[in-house]
JSON list of C-alpha atoms in Angstrom, two decimals:
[
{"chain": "A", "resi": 1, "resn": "UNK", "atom": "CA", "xyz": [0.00, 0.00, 0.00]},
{"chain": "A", "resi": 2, "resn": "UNK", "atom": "CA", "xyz": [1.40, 3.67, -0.68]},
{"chain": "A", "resi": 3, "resn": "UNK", "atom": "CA", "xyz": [2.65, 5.25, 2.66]},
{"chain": "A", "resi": 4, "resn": "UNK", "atom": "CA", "xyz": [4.31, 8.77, 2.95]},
{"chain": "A", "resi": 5, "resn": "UNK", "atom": "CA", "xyz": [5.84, 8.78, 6.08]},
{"chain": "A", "resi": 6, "resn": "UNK", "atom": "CA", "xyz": [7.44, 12.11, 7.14]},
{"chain": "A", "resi": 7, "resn": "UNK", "atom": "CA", "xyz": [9.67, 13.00, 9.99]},
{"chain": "A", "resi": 8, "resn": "UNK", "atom": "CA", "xyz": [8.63, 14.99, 13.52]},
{"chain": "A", "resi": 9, "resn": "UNK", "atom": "CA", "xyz": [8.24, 18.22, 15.01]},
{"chain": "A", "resi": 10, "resn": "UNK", "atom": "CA", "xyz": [10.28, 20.92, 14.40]},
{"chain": "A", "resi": 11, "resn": "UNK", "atom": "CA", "xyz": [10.71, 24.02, 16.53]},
{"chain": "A", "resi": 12, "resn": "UNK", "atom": "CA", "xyz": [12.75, 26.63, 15.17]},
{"chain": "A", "resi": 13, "resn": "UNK", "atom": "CA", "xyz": [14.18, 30.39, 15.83]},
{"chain": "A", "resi": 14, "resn": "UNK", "atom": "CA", "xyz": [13.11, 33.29, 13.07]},
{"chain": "A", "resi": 15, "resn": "UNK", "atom": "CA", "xyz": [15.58, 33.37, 10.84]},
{"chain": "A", "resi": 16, "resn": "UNK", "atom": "CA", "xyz": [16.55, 29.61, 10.71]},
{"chain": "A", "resi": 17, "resn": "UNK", "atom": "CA", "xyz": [15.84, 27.05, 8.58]},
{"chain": "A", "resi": 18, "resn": "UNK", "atom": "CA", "xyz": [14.01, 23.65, 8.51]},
{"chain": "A", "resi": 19, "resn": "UNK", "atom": "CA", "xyz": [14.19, 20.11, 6.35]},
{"chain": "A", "resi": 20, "resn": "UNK", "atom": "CA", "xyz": [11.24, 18.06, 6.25]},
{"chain": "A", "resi": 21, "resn": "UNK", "atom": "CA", "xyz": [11.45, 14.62, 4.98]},
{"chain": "A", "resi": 22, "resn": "UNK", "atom": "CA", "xyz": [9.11, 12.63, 3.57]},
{"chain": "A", "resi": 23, "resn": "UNK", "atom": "CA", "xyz": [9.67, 8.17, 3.15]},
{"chain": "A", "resi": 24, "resn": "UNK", "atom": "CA", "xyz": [7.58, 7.08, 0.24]},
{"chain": "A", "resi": 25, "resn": "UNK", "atom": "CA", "xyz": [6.97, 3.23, -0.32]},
{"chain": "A", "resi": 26, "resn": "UNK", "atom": "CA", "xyz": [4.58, 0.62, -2.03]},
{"chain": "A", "resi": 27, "resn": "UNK", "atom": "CA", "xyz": [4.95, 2.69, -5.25]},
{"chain": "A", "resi": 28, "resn": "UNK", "atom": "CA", "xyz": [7.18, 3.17, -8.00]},
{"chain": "A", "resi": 29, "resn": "UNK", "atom": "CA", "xyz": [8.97, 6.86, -6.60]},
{"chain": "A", "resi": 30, "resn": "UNK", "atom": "CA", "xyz": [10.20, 7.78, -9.98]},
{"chain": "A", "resi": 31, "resn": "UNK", "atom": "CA", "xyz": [6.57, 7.71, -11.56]},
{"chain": "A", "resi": 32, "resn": "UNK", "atom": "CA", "xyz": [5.13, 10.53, -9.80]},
{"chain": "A", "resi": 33, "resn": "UNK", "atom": "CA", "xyz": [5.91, 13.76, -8.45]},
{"chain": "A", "resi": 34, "resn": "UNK", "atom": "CA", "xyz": [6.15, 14.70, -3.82]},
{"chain": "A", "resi": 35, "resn": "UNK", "atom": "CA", "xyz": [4.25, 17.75, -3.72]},
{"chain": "A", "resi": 36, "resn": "UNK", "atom": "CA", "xyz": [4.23, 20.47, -0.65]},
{"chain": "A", "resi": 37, "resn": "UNK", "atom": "CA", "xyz": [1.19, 21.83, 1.05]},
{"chain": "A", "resi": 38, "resn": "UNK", "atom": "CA", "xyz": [1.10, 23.48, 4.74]},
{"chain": "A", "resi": 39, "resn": "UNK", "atom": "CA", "xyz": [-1.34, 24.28, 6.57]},
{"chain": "A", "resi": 40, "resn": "UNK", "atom": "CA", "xyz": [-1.45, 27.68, 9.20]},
{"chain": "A", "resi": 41, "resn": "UNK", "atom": "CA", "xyz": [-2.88, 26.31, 12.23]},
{"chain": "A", "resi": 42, "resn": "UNK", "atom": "CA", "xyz": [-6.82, 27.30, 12.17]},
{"chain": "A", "resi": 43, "resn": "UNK", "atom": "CA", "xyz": [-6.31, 28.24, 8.16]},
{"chain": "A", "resi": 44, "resn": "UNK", "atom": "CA", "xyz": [-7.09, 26.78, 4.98]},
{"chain": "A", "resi": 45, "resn": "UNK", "atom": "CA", "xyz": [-4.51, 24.72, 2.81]},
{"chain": "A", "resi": 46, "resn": "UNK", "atom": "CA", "xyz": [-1.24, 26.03, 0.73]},
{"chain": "A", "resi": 47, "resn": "UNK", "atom": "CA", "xyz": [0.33, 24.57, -2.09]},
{"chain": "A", "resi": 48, "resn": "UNK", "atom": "CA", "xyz": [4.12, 25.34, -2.01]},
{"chain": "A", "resi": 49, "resn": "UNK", "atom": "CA", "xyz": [5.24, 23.11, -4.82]},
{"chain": "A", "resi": 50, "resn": "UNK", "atom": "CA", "xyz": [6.19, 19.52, -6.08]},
{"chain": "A", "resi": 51, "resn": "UNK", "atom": "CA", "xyz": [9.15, 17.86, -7.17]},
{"chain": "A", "resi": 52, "resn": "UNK", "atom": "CA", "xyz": [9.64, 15.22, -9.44]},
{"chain": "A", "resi": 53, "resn": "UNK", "atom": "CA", "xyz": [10.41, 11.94, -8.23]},
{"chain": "A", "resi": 54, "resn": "UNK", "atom": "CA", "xyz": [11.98, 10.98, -11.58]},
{"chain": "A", "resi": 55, "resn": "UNK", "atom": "CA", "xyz": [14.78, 13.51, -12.38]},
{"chain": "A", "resi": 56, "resn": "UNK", "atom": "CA", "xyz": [14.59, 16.13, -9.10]},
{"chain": "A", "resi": 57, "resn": "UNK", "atom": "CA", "xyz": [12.89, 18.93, -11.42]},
{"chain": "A", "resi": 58, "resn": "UNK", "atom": "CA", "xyz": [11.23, 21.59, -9.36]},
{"chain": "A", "resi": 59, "resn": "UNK", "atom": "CA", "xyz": [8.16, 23.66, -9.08]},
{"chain": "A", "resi": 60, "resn": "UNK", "atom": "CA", "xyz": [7.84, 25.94, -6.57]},
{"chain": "A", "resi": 61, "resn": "UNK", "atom": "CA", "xyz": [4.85, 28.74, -5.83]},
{"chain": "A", "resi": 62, "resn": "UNK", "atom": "CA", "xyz": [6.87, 32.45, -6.43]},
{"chain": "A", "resi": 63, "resn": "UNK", "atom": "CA", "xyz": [5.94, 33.18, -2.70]},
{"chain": "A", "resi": 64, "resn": "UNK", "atom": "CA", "xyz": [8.18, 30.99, -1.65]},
{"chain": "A", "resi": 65, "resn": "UNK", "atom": "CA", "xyz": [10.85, 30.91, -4.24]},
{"chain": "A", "resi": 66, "resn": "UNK", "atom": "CA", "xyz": [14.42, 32.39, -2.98]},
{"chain": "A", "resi": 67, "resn": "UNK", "atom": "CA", "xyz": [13.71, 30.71, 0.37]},
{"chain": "A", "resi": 68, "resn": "UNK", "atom": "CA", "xyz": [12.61, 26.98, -0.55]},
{"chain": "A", "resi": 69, "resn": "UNK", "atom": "CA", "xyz": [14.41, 23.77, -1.96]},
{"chain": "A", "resi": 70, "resn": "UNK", "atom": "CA", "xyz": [12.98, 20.40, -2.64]},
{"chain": "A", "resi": 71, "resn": "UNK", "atom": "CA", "xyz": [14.80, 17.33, -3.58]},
{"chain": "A", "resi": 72, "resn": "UNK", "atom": "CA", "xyz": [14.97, 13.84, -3.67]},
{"chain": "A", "resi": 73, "resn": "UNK", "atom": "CA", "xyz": [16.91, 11.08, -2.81]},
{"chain": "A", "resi": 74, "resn": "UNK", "atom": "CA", "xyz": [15.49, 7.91, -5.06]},
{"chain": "A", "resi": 75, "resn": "UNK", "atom": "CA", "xyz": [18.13, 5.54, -3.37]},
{"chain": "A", "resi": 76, "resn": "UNK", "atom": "CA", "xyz": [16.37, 6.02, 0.12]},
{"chain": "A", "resi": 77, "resn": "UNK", "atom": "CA", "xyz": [12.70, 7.05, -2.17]},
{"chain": "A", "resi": 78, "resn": "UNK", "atom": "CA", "xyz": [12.85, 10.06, 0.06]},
{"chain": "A", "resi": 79, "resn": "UNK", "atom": "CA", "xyz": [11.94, 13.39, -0.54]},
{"chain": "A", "resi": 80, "resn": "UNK", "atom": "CA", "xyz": [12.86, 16.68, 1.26]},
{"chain": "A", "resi": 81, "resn": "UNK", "atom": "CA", "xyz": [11.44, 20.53, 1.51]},
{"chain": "A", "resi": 82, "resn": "UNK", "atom": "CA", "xyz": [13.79, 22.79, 3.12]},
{"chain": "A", "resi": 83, "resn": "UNK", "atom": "CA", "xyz": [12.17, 26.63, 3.83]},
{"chain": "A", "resi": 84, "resn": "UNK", "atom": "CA", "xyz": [14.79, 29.11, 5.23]},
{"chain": "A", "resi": 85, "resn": "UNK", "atom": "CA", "xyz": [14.49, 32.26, 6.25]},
{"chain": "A", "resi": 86, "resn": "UNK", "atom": "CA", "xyz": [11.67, 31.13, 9.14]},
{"chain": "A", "resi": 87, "resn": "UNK", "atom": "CA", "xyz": [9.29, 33.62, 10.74]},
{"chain": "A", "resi": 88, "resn": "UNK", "atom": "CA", "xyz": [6.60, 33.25, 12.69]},
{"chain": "A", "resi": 89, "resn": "UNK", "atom": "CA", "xyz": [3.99, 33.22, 10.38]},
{"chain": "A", "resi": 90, "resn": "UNK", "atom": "CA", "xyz": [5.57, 30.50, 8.53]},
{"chain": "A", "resi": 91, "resn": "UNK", "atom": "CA", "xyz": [4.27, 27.89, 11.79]},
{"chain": "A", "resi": 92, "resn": "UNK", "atom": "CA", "xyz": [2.46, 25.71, 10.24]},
{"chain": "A", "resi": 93, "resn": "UNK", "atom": "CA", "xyz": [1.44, 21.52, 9.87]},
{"chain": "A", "resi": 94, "resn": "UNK", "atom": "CA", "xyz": [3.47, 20.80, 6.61]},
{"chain": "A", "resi": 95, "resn": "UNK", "atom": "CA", "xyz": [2.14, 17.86, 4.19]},
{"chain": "A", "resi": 96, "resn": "UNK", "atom": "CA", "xyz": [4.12, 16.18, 1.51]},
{"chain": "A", "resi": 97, "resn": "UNK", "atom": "CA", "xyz": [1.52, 13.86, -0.81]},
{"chain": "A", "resi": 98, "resn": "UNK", "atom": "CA", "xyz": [1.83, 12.01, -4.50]},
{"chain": "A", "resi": 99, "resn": "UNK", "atom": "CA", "xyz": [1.30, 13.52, -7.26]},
{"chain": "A", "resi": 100, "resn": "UNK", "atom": "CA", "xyz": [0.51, 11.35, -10.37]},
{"chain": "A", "resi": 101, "resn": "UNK", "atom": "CA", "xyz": [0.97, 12.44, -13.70]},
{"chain": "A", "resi": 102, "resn": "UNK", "atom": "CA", "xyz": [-1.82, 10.37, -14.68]},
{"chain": "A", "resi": 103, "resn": "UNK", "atom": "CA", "xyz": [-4.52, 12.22, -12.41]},
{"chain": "A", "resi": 104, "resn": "UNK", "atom": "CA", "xyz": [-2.85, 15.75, -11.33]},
{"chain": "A", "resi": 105, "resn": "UNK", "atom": "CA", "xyz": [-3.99, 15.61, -8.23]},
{"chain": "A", "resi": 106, "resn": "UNK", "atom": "CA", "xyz": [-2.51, 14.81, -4.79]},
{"chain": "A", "resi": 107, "resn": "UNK", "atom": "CA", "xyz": [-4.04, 10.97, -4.16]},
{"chain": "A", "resi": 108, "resn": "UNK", "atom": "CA", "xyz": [-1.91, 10.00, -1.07]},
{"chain": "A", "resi": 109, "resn": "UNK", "atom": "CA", "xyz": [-0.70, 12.36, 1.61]},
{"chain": "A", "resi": 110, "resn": "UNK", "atom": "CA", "xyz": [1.71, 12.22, 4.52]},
{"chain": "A", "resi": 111, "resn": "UNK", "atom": "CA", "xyz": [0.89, 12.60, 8.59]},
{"chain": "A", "resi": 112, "resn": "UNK", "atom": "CA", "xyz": [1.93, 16.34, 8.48]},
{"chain": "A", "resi": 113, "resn": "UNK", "atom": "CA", "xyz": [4.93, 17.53, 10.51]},
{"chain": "A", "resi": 114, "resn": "UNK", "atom": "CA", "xyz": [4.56, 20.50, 12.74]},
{"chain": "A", "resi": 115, "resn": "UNK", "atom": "CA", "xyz": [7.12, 23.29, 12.22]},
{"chain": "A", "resi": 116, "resn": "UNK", "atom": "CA", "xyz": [6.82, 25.92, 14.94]},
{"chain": "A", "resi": 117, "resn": "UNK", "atom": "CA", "xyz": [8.57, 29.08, 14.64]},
{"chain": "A", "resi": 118, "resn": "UNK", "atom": "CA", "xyz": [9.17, 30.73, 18.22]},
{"chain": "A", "resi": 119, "resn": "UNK", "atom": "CA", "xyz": [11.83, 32.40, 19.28]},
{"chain": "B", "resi": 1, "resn": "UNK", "atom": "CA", "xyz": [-2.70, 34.65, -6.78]},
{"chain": "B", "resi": 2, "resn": "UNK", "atom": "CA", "xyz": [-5.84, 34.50, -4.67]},
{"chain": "B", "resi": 3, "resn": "UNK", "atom": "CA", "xyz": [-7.69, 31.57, -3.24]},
{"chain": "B", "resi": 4, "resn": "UNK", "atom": "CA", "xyz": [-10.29, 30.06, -4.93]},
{"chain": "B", "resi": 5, "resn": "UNK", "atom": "CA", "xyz": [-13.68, 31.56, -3.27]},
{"chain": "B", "resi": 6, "resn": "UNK", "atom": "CA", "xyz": [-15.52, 29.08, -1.24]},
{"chain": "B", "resi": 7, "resn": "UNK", "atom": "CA", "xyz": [-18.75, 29.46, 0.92]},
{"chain": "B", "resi": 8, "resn": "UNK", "atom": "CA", "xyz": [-17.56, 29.40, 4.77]},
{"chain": "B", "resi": 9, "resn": "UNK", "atom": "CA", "xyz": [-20.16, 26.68, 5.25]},
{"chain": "B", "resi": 10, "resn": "UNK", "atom": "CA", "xyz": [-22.66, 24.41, 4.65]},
{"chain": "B", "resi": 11, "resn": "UNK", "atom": "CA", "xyz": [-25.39, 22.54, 6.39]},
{"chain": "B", "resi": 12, "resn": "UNK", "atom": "CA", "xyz": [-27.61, 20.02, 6.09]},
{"chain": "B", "resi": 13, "resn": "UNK", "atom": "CA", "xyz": [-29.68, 17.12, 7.17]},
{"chain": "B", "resi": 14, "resn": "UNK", "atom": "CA", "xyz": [-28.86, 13.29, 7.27]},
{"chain": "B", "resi": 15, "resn": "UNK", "atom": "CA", "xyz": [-30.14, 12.44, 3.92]},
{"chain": "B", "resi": 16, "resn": "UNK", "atom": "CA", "xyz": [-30.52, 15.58, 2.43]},
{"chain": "B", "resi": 17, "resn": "UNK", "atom": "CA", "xyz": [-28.48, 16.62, -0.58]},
{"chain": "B", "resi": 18, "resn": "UNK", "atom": "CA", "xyz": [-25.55, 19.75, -0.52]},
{"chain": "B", "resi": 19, "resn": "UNK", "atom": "CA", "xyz": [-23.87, 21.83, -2.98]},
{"chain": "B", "resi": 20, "resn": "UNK", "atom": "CA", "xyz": [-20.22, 23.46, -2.40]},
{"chain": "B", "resi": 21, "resn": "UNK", "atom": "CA", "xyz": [-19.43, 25.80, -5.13]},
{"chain": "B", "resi": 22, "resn": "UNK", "atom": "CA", "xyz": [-15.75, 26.86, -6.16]},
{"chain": "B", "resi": 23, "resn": "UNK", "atom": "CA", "xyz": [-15.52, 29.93, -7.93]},
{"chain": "B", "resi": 24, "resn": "UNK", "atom": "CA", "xyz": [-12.44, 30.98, -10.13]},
{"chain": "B", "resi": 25, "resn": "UNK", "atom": "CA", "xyz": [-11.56, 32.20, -13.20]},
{"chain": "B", "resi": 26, "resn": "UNK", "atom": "CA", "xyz": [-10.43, 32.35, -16.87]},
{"chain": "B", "resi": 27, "resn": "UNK", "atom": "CA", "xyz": [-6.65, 31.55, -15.94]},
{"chain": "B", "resi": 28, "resn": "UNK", "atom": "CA", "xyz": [-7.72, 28.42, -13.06]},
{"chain": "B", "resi": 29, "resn": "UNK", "atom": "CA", "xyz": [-11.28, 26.90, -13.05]},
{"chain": "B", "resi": 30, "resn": "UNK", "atom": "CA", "xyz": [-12.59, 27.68, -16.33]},
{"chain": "B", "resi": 31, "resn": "UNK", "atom": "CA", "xyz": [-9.45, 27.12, -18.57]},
{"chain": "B", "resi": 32, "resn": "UNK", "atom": "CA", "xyz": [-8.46, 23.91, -17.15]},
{"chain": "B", "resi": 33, "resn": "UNK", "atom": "CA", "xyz": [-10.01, 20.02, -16.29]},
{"chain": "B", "resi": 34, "resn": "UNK", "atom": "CA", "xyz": [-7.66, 20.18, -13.53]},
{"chain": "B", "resi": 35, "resn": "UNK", "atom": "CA", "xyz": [-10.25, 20.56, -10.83]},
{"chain": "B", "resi": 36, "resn": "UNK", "atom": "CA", "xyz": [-9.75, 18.27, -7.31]},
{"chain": "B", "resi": 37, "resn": "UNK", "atom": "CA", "xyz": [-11.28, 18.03, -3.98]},
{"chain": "B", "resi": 38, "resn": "UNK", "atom": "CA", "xyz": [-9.91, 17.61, -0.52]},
{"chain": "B", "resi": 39, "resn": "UNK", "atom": "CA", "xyz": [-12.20, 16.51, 2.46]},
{"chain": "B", "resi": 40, "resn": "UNK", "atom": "CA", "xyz": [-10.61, 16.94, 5.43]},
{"chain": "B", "resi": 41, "resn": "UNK", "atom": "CA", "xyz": [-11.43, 15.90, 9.12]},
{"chain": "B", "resi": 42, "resn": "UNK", "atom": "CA", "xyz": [-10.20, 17.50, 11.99]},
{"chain": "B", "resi": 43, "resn": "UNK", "atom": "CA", "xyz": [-6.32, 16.76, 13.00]},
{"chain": "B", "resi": 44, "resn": "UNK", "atom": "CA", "xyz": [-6.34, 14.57, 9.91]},
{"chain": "B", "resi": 45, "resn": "UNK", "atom": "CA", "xyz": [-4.48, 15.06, 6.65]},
{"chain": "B", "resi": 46, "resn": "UNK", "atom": "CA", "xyz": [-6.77, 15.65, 3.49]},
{"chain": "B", "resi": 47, "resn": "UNK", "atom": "CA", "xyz": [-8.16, 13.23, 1.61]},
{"chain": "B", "resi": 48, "resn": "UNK", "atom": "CA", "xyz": [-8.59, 13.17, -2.46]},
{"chain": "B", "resi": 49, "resn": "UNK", "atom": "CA", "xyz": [-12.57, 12.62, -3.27]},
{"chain": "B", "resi": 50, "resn": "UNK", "atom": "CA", "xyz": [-12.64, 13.89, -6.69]},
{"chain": "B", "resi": 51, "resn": "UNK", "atom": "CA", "xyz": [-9.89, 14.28, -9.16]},
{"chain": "B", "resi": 52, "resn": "UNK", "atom": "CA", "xyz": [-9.94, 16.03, -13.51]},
{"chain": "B", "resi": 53, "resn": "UNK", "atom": "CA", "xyz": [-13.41, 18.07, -12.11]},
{"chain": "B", "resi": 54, "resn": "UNK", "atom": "CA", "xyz": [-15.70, 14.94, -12.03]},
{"chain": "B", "resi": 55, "resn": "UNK", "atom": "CA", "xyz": [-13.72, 11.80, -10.96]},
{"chain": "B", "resi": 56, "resn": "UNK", "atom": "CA", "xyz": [-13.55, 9.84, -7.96]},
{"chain": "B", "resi": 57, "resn": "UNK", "atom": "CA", "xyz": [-10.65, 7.89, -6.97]},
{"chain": "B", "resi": 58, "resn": "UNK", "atom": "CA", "xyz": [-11.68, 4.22, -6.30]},
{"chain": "B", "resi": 59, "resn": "UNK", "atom": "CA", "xyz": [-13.36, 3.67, -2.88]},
{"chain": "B", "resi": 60, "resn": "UNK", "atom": "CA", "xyz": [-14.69, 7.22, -2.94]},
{"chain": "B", "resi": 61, "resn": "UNK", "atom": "CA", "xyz": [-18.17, 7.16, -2.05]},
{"chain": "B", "resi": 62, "resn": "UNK", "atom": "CA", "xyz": [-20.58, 7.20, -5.23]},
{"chain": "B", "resi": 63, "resn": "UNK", "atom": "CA", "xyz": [-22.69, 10.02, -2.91]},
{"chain": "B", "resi": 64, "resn": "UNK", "atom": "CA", "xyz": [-19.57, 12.67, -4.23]},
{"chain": "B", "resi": 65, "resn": "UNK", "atom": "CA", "xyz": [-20.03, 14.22, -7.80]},
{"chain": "B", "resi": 66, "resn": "UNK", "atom": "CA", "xyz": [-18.04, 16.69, -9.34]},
{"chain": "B", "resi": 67, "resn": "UNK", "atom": "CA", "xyz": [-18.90, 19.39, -12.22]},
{"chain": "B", "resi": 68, "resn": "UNK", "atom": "CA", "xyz": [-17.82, 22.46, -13.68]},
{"chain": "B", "resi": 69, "resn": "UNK", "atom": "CA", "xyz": [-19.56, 25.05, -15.50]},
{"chain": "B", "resi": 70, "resn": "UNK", "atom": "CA", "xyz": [-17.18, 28.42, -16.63]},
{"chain": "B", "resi": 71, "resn": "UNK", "atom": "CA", "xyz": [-15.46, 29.32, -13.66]},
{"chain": "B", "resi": 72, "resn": "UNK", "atom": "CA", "xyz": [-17.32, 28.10, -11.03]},
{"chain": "B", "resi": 73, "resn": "UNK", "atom": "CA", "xyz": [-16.65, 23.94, -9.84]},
{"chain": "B", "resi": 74, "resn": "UNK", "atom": "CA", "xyz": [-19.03, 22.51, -7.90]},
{"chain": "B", "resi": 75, "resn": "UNK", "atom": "CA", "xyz": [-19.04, 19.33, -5.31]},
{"chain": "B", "resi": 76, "resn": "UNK", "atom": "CA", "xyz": [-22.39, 17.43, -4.15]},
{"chain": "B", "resi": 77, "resn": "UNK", "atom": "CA", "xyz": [-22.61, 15.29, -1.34]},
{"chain": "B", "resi": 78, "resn": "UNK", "atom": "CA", "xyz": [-25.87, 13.62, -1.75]},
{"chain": "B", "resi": 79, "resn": "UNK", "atom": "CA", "xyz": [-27.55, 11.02, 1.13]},
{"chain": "B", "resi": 80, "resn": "UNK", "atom": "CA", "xyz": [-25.86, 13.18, 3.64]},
{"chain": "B", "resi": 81, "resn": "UNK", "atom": "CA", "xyz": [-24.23, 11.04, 6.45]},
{"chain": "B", "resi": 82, "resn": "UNK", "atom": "CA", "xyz": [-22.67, 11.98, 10.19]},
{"chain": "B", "resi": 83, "resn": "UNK", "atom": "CA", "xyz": [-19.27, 10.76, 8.71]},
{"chain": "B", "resi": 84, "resn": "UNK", "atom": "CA", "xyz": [-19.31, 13.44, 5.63]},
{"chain": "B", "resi": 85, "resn": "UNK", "atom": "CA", "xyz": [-18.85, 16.12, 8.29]},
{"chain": "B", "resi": 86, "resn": "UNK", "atom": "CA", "xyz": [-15.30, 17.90, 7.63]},
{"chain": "B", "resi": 87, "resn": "UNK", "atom": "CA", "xyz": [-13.41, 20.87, 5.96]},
{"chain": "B", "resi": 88, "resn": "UNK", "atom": "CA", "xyz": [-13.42, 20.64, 1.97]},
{"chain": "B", "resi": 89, "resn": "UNK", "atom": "CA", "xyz": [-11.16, 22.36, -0.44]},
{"chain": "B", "resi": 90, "resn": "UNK", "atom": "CA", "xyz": [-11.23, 22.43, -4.24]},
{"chain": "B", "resi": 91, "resn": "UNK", "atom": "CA", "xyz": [-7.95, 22.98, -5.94]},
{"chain": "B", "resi": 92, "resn": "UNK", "atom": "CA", "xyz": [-7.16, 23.93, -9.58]},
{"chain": "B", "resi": 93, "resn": "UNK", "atom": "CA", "xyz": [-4.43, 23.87, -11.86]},
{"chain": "B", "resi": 94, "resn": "UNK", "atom": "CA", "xyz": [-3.30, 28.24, -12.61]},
{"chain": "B", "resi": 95, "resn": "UNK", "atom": "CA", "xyz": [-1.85, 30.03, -14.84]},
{"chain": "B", "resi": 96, "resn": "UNK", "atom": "CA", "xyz": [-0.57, 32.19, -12.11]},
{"chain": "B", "resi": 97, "resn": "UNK", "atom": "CA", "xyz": [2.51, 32.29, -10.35]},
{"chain": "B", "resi": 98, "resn": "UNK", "atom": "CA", "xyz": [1.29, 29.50, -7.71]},
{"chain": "B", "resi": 99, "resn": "UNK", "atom": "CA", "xyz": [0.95, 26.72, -10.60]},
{"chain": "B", "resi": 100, "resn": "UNK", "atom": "CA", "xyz": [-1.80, 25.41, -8.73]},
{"chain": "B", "resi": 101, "resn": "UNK", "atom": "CA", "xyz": [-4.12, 27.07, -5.73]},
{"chain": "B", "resi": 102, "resn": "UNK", "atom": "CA", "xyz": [-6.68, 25.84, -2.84]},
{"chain": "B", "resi": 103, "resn": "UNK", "atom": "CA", "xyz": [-10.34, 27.25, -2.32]},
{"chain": "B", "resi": 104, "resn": "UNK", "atom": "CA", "xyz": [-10.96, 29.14, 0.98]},
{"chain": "B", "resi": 105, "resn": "UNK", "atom": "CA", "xyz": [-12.49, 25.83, 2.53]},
{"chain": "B", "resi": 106, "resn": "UNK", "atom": "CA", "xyz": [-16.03, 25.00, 3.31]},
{"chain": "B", "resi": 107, "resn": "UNK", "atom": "CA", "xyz": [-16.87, 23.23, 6.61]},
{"chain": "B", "resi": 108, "resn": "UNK", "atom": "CA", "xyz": [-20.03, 20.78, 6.16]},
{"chain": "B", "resi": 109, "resn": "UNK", "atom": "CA", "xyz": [-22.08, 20.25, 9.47]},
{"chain": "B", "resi": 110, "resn": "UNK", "atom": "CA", "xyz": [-24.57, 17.39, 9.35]}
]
């Protein structure tokens, strides 16, 4: 069964950074893309980008670009969002999920990972 | 790019039938298929229902339709249950600098 697995709380000082991974399994990683999407605590839902699972090609939403990387590691089917530059208003639950070429849409997500920003 | 525009919320009845609507425009909703929907319960990650504006993923309730007409996408939960209480979000594909943007959220009570 498709699992995205992604790793724990953060808590972080404004102007740091944080790297959220994401473990995909029971699915061909190089066939689909590991999209971003937080979530502001009480808000609605964010895209932030995706990146492809088959040759580490990026798309990233311009609010974020100059501060965010995404990459991959297909030896460990892993994926990673780094955001830099924190600030307070960037606390949020972050969510990696699939996304299929063969749908465009997000069919599986991860268990979020809570990245608080507090100095 | 803004949000999609969603309606706060939405009520209704065990058995009854609700409409969410998702209103965009020329450069998301109405120039693309690429239309999804999210339902998502409380503390829980979201949840694909409907997928290319009128698809459900398989073992998706039958209840959930998508459509699309111009720039508005709609959702319909029909036979209302307890369980279809939660947030819901369309999405669409944009030719905007986001490449792809949520709806404001609706949150069905039953």
């Amino acid at each position: 069964q498709v699992q995205l697995t992604q790793s724990g709380a953060e808590v972080k000082e404004p102007g740091a950074s944080v790297k959220v991974s994401c473990k995909a399994s029971g699915y061909s990683f190089t066939t689909s893309a590991v999209a971003w999407v937080r979530q502001a605590p009480g808000q609605g839902l964010e895209w932030m980008g995706w990146v492809s699972g088959y040759n580490g090609n990026t798309n990233y939403a311009q609010k974020f670009r100059g501060r965010i990387t995404m990459t991959t590691d297909t030896s460990t089917t892993t994926a990673y969002m780094e955001l830099g530059s924190l600030r307070s208003d960037d606390t949020a639950m972050y969510f990696c999920a699939r996304r299929t070429y063969m749908i465009d849409a997000a069919d599986y997500w991860g268990q979020g990972t809570l990245v608080t920003v507090s100095s | 790019q803004s949000a999609l525009t969603q309606p706060a919320s939405v009520s209704g009845s065990p058995g009854q039938s609700i409409t969410i609507a998702c209103t965009g425009a020329m450069s998301d909703v109405h120039g693309y298929n690429y239309v999804s929907w999210y339902q998502q319960h409380p503390g829980k990650a979201p949840k694909l229902i409907i997928y290319g504006v009128s698809n459900r993923p398989s073992g998706v309730s039958n209840r959930l339709s998508g459509s699309k007409s111009g720039n508005t996408a709609s959702l319909t939960i029909s036979g209302l249950q307890a369980e279809d209480e939660a947030d819901y979000y369309c999405s669409s594909y944009t030719t905007t600098s986001t490449l792809e943007v949520f709806g404001t959220g609706t949150r069905v009570t039953v």
